PDB file of C-alpha atoms in Angstrom:
ATOM      1  CA  MET G  18       6.665   7.194  25.343  1.00  0.00           C
ATOM      2  CA  SER G  19       3.668   6.327  23.169  1.00  0.00           C
ATOM      3  CA  GLU G  20       1.170   3.694  24.203  1.00  0.00           C
ATOM      4  CA  THR G  21       1.035   0.726  21.840  1.00  0.00           C
ATOM      5  CA  LYS G  22      -2.162  -1.149  21.105  1.00  0.00           C
ATOM      6  CA  PRO G  23      -2.173  -4.771  22.229  1.00  0.00           C
ATOM      7  CA  ILE G  24      -2.109  -7.237  19.345  1.00  0.00           C
ATOM      8  CA  VAL G  25      -1.760 -10.926  18.642  1.00  0.00           C
ATOM      9  CA  ALA G  26       0.369 -11.803  15.613  1.00  0.00           C
ATOM     10  CA  GLY G  27       0.272 -15.144  13.841  1.00  0.00           C
ATOM     11  CA  TYR G  28       3.129 -16.092  11.530  1.00  0.00           C
ATOM     12  CA  TYR G  29       2.678 -18.238   8.433  1.00  0.00           C
ATOM     13  CA  ARG G  30       5.026 -19.736   5.853  1.00  0.00           C
ATOM     14  CA  ASP G  31       2.347 -20.929   3.414  1.00  0.00           C
ATOM     15  CA  GLN G  32       0.671 -18.189   1.383  1.00  0.00           C
ATOM     16  CA  HIS G  33      -2.600 -20.071   0.840  1.00  0.00           C
ATOM     17  CA  THR G  34      -3.047 -20.862   4.533  1.00  0.00           C
ATOM     18  CA  PHE G  35      -2.296 -17.216   5.279  1.00  0.00           C
ATOM     19  CA  THR G  36      -4.853 -15.847   2.795  1.00  0.00           C
ATOM     20  CA  ASP G  37      -7.489 -18.305   4.037  1.00  0.00           C
ATOM     21  CA  ALA G  38      -6.858 -17.127   7.615  1.00  0.00           C
ATOM     22  CA  CYS G  39      -7.153 -13.484   6.463  1.00  0.00           C
ATOM     23  CA  ALA G  40     -10.525 -14.208   4.862  1.00  0.00           C
ATOM     24  CA  ALA G  41     -11.720 -16.056   7.983  1.00  0.00           C
ATOM     25  CA  ALA G  42     -10.610 -13.201  10.271  1.00  0.00           C
ATOM     26  CA  THR G  43     -12.436 -10.654   8.124  1.00  0.00           C
ATOM     27  CA  ALA G  44     -15.559 -12.828   8.073  1.00  0.00           C
ATOM     28  CA  ALA G  45     -15.381 -13.077  11.880  1.00  0.00           C
ATOM     29  CA  GLY G  46     -15.248  -9.254  12.163  1.00  0.00           C
ATOM     30  CA  MET G  47     -11.788  -9.088  13.746  1.00  0.00           C
ATOM     31  CA  HIS G  48     -10.397  -6.172  11.629  1.00  0.00           C
ATOM     32  CA  PRO G  49      -7.088  -7.886  10.796  1.00  0.00           C
ATOM     33  CA  GLU G  50      -3.915  -6.385   9.366  1.00  0.00           C
ATOM     34  CA  ALA G  51      -1.582  -8.357   7.137  1.00  0.00           C
ATOM     35  CA  PHE G  52       2.145  -8.091   6.497  1.00  0.00           C
ATOM     36  CA  THR G  53       3.678  -9.922   3.551  1.00  0.00           C
ATOM     37  CA  PRO G  54       7.215 -10.243   2.171  1.00  0.00           C
ATOM     38  CA  TYR G  55       5.885  -9.685  -1.366  1.00  0.00           C
ATOM     39  CA  PRO G  56       2.585  -8.546  -2.930  1.00  0.00           C
ATOM     40  CA  VAL G  57      -0.192 -11.132  -2.673  1.00  0.00           C
ATOM     41  CA  HIS G  58      -2.900 -11.072  -5.342  1.00  0.00           C
ATOM     42  CA  CYS G  59      -6.437 -10.329  -4.046  1.00  0.00           C
ATOM     43  CA  LEU G  60      -5.330  -9.951  -0.410  1.00  0.00           C
ATOM     44  CA  ASP G  61      -7.100  -6.590  -0.247  1.00  0.00           C
ATOM     45  CA  VAL G  62     -10.398  -8.299  -1.112  1.00  0.00           C
ATOM     46  CA  LYS G  63      -9.879 -10.970   1.552  1.00  0.00           C
ATOM     47  CA  LEU G  64      -9.110  -8.274   4.149  1.00  0.00           C
ATOM     48  CA  GLY G  65     -12.173  -6.238   3.149  1.00  0.00           C
ATOM     49  CA  ILE G  66     -10.149  -3.199   2.059  1.00  0.00           C
ATOM     50  CA  PRO G  67     -12.166  -0.997  -0.334  1.00  0.00           C
ATOM     51  CA  ARG G  68     -10.818  -0.048  -3.747  1.00  0.00           C
ATOM     52  CA  SER G  69      -8.422   2.894  -3.743  1.00  0.00           C
ATOM     53  CA  LEU G  70      -9.598   6.262  -4.989  1.00  0.00           C
ATOM     54  CA  ILE G  71      -6.114   7.271  -6.155  1.00  0.00           C
ATOM     55  CA  GLY G  72      -6.826   6.164  -9.749  1.00  0.00           C
ATOM     56  CA  ARG G  73      -9.230   8.993 -10.577  1.00  0.00           C
ATOM     57  CA  PRO G  74      -6.880  11.874  -9.720  1.00  0.00           C
ATOM     58  CA  VAL G  75      -4.041  10.067 -11.498  1.00  0.00           C
ATOM     59  CA  LEU G  76      -6.154   9.686 -14.658  1.00  0.00           C
ATOM     60  CA  THR G  77      -6.986  13.383 -14.470  1.00  0.00           C
ATOM     61  CA  ALA G  78      -3.282  14.223 -14.138  1.00  0.00           C
ATOM     62  CA  ILE G  79      -2.446  12.017 -17.137  1.00  0.00           C
ATOM     63  CA  LEU G  80      -5.065  13.763 -19.288  1.00  0.00           C
ATOM     64  CA  ILE G  81      -3.789  17.174 -18.174  1.00  0.00           C
ATOM     65  CA  GLY G  82      -0.256  15.990 -19.005  1.00  0.00           C
ATOM     66  CA  PHE G  83      -1.428  14.953 -22.492  1.00  0.00           C
ATOM     67  CA  ALA G  84      -2.927  18.414 -22.990  1.00  0.00           C
ATOM     68  CA  LEU G  85       0.240  20.113 -21.721  1.00  0.00           C
ATOM     69  CA  GLY G  86       2.402  17.970 -24.019  1.00  0.00           C
ATOM     70  CA  LEU G  87       0.200  18.853 -26.992  1.00  0.00           C
ATOM     71  CA  LEU G  88       0.325  22.540 -26.034  1.00  0.00           C
ATOM     72  CA  LEU G  89       4.116  22.349 -25.730  1.00  0.00           C
ATOM     73  CA  ALA G  90       4.449  20.767 -29.168  1.00  0.00           C
ATOM     74  CA  TRP G  91       2.049  23.265 -30.747  1.00  0.00           C
ATOM     75  CA  PHE G  92       3.740  26.280 -29.135  1.00  0.00           C
ATOM     76  CA  THR G  93       7.284  25.263 -30.026  1.00  0.00           C
ATOM     77  CA  GLN G  94       6.506  24.279 -33.636  1.00  0.00           C
ATOM     78  CA  TYR G  95       3.793  26.740 -34.648  1.00  0.00           C
ATOM     79  CA  GLN G  96       4.119  29.852 -32.490  1.00  0.00           C
ATOM     80  CA  ASP G  97       7.632  30.159 -31.128  1.00  0.00           C
ATOM     81  CA  TYR G  98       9.891  28.740 -33.836  1.00  0.00           C
ATOM     82  CA  PRO G  99       8.016  27.570 -36.940  1.00  0.00           C
ATOM     83  CA  LEU G 100      10.077  25.501 -39.357  1.00  0.00           C
ATOM     84  CA  ASN G 101       8.961  24.175 -42.706  1.00  0.00           C
ATOM     85  CA  VAL G 102      10.563  20.738 -42.859  1.00  0.00           C
ATOM     86  CA  GLY G 103      10.040  18.854 -46.098  1.00  0.00           C
ATOM     87  CA  GLY G 104       6.860  20.734 -47.009  1.00  0.00           C
ATOM     88  CA  LYS G 105       4.983  19.474 -43.953  1.00  0.00           C
ATOM     89  CA  PRO G 106       2.573  21.765 -42.131  1.00  0.00           C
ATOM     90  CA  TYR G 107       3.982  23.822 -39.286  1.00  0.00           C
ATOM     91  CA  PHE G 108       2.148  21.737 -36.703  1.00  0.00           C
ATOM     92  CA  ALA G 109       1.872  18.017 -37.451  1.00  0.00           C
ATOM     93  CA  TRP G 110       0.694  16.478 -34.171  1.00  0.00           C
ATOM     94  CA  GLN G 111       1.539  12.947 -35.328  1.00  0.00           C
ATOM     95  CA  THR G 112       5.221  13.823 -35.045  1.00  0.00           C
ATOM     96  CA  PHE G 113       4.828  14.553 -31.328  1.00  0.00           C
ATOM     97  CA  VAL G 114       2.810  11.553 -30.165  1.00  0.00           C
ATOM     98  CA  VAL G 115       5.768  10.309 -28.116  1.00  0.00           C
ATOM     99  CA  VAL G 116       6.283  13.716 -26.474  1.00  0.00           C
ATOM    100  CA  ILE G 117       2.573  14.001 -25.671  1.00  0.00           C
ATOM    101  CA  LEU G 118       2.434  10.465 -24.273  1.00  0.00           C
ATOM    102  CA  GLU G 119       5.565  10.816 -22.163  1.00  0.00           C
ATOM    103  CA  THR G 120       4.482  14.167 -20.727  1.00  0.00           C
ATOM    104  CA  GLY G 121       1.157  12.688 -19.639  1.00  0.00           C
ATOM    105  CA  LEU G 122       2.726   9.582 -18.154  1.00  0.00           C
ATOM    106  CA  LEU G 123       5.375  11.576 -16.301  1.00  0.00           C
ATOM    107  CA  LEU G 124       2.792  13.861 -14.705  1.00  0.00           C
ATOM    108  CA  GLY G 125       0.579  10.861 -13.851  1.00  0.00           C
ATOM    109  CA  ALA G 126       3.482   8.983 -12.270  1.00  0.00           C
ATOM    110  CA  LEU G 127       4.485  11.970 -10.135  1.00  0.00           C
ATOM    111  CA  VAL G 128       0.911  12.524  -8.935  1.00  0.00           C
ATOM    112  CA  ASN G 129       0.536   8.787  -8.227  1.00  0.00           C
ATOM    113  CA  MET G 130       3.736   8.731  -6.172  1.00  0.00           C
ATOM    114  CA  GLY G 131       2.757  11.845  -4.222  1.00  0.00           C
ATOM    115  CA  LEU G 132      -0.752  10.571  -3.453  1.00  0.00           C
ATOM    116  CA  ALA G 133       0.519   7.117  -2.459  1.00  0.00           C
ATOM    117  CA  LEU G 134       3.115   8.613  -0.114  1.00  0.00           C
ATOM    118  CA  HIS G 135       0.494  10.863   1.450  1.00  0.00           C
ATOM    119  CA  PHE G 136      -2.550   8.592   1.758  1.00  0.00           C
ATOM    120  CA  CYS G 137      -0.689   5.370   2.559  1.00  0.00           C
ATOM    121  CA  ARG G 138       1.636   7.138   4.988  1.00  0.00           C
ATOM    122  CA  LEU G 139       4.682   5.679   3.234  1.00  0.00           C
ATOM    123  CA  LEU G 140       7.052   8.469   4.122  1.00  0.00           C
ATOM    124  CA  PRO G 141      10.156   6.971   5.713  1.00  0.00           C
ATOM    125  CA  ASP G 142      10.284   7.022   9.495  1.00  0.00           C
ATOM    126  CA  PRO G 143      13.587   6.150  11.205  1.00  0.00           C
ATOM    127  CA  ASN G 144      11.715   5.015  14.326  1.00  0.00           C
ATOM    128  CA  THR G 145       9.704   2.306  12.551  1.00  0.00           C
ATOM    129  CA  ARG G 146      10.152  -1.102  14.123  1.00  0.00           C
ATOM    130  CA  LEU G 147       8.830  -4.333  12.684  1.00  0.00           C
ATOM    131  CA  ILE G 148       6.951  -6.756  14.885  1.00  0.00           C
ATOM    132  CA  ASN G 149       9.251  -9.495  13.568  1.00  0.00           C
ATOM    133  CA  ASP G 150      12.250  -9.206  11.237  1.00  0.00           C
ATOM    134  CA  ARG G 151      11.225 -12.292   9.263  1.00  0.00           C
ATOM    135  CA  ILE G 152       8.131 -10.638   7.751  1.00  0.00           C
ATOM    136  CA  THR G 153      10.363  -8.815   5.279  1.00  0.00           C
ATOM    137  CA  ASP G 154      12.106 -12.050   4.316  1.00  0.00           C
ATOM    138  CA  ASP G 155       9.891 -15.114   3.989  1.00  0.00           C
ATOM    139  CA  THR G 156       7.120 -14.993   6.583  1.00  0.00           C
ATOM    140  CA  PHE G 157       3.539 -13.749   6.421  1.00  0.00           C
ATOM    141  CA  ALA G 158       2.024 -12.113   9.500  1.00  0.00           C
ATOM    142  CA  LEU G 159      -1.653 -11.809  10.383  1.00  0.00           C
ATOM    143  CA  VAL G 160      -2.180  -9.268  13.161  1.00  0.00           C
ATOM    144  CA  LEU G 161      -5.374  -9.181  15.199  1.00  0.00           C
ATOM    145  CA  PRO G 162      -6.100  -6.336  17.628  1.00  0.00           C
ATOM    146  CA  ILE G 163      -7.024  -7.364  21.147  1.00  0.00           C
ATOM    147  CA  SER G 164     -10.396  -5.807  21.913  1.00  0.00           C
ATOM    148  CA  PRO G 165     -12.013  -5.593  25.363  1.00  0.00           C
ATOM    149  CA  ASN G 166     -14.339  -8.515  24.549  1.00  0.00           C
ATOM    150  CA  LYS G 167     -11.537 -10.738  23.139  1.00  0.00           C
ATOM    151  CA  ASP G 168      -8.796 -12.285  25.250  1.00  0.00           C
ATOM    152  CA  SER G 169      -5.280 -12.776  23.872  1.00  0.00           C
ATOM    153  CA  ALA G 170      -5.496 -16.497  24.670  1.00  0.00           C
ATOM    154  CA  VAL G 171      -8.683 -16.841  22.594  1.00  0.00           C
ATOM    155  CA  LEU G 172      -7.134 -14.994  19.657  1.00  0.00           C
ATOM    156  CA  SER G 173      -3.926 -17.039  19.933  1.00  0.00           C
ATOM    157  CA  ALA G 174      -5.931 -20.266  19.848  1.00  0.00           C
ATOM    158  CA  TRP G 175      -7.952 -18.956  16.870  1.00  0.00           C
ATOM    159  CA  LEU G 176      -4.728 -18.206  14.952  1.00  0.00           C
ATOM    160  CA  ARG G 177      -3.302 -21.650  15.728  1.00  0.00           C
ATOM    161  CA  ASP G 178      -6.567 -23.274  14.608  1.00  0.00           C
ATOM    162  CA  HIS G 179      -6.227 -21.404  11.298  1.00  0.00           C
ATOM    163  CA  GLY G 180      -2.710 -22.658  10.584  1.00  0.00           C
ATOM    164  CA  ALA G 181      -0.379 -20.167  12.291  1.00  0.00           C
ATOM    165  CA  GLU G 182       3.012 -21.749  12.854  1.00  0.00           C
ATOM    166  CA  GLU G 183       3.945 -19.265  15.571  1.00  0.00           C
ATOM    167  CA  VAL G 184       1.842 -16.859  17.633  1.00  0.00           C
ATOM    168  CA  GLN G 185       3.143 -13.811  19.467  1.00  0.00           C
ATOM    169  CA  VAL G 186       1.278 -11.480  21.856  1.00  0.00           C
ATOM    170  CA  LEU G 187       2.590  -7.904  21.758  1.00  0.00           C
ATOM    171  CA  GLY G 188       1.722  -4.793  23.730  1.00  0.00           C
ATOM    172  CA  VAL G 189       0.115  -6.618  26.652  1.00  0.00           C
ATOM    173  CA  ARG G 190       1.631  -5.682  29.963  1.00  0.00           C
ATOM    174  CA  GLN G 191       2.472  -8.824  31.916  1.00  0.00           C
ATOM    175  CA  SER G 192       1.787  -8.592  35.648  1.00  0.00           C
ATOM    176  CA  THR G 193       4.424  -9.769  38.082  1.00  0.00           C
ATOM    177  CA  PRO G 194       3.722 -12.154  41.003  1.00  0.00           C
ATOM    178  CA  VAL G 195       4.163  -9.190  43.397  1.00  0.00           C
ATOM    179  CA  GLU G 196       1.416  -7.199  41.602  1.00  0.00           C
ATOM    180  CA  GLU G 197      -0.884 -10.253  41.546  1.00  0.00           C
ATOM    181  CA  ALA G 198      -0.413 -10.708  45.326  1.00  0.00           C
ATOM    182  CA  ALA G 199      -1.157  -7.028  45.918  1.00  0.00           C
ATOM    183  CA  HIS G 200      -4.459  -7.268  43.982  1.00  0.00           C
ATOM    184  CA  ALA G 201      -5.528 -10.428  45.812  1.00  0.00           C
TER     185      ALA G 201
END
């Protein structure tokens, strides 16, 4: 059985209160994680997440796709099966703009999907469990890791002070009265 990291999760219903709490947690150096039911504009900036590097390889793939589409059009119309249609030249690239564009976009989309699945670890896992089922419905969750110098009670109070409607401590092993008596 894998060991889970102890966390404190604060649940929000209001998006603006949630994003303000995310910005405050980042400013306080808490290294928060956020879970939202839908994409929230500029949340990555408020969490201090750097810009993704996926765009550069995708642009390269799109340009290679454009070149492959142009090569395909040239080969099929000029080399492999030249047809003189209406007195036009054998290779009129303007006729194949749609083919060139679609080839580039298809290759770019496939590379983008592959890179996103790999780098964001989005491959489906049947053992994935949510910390709360409502975060996929209508609730925002701000998760703060419990570090050795921060107590769960302090983090819970911090989340409540920043507008959390509900706070949950997860991954902390609760001691029983028998264990407390044995340590005393």
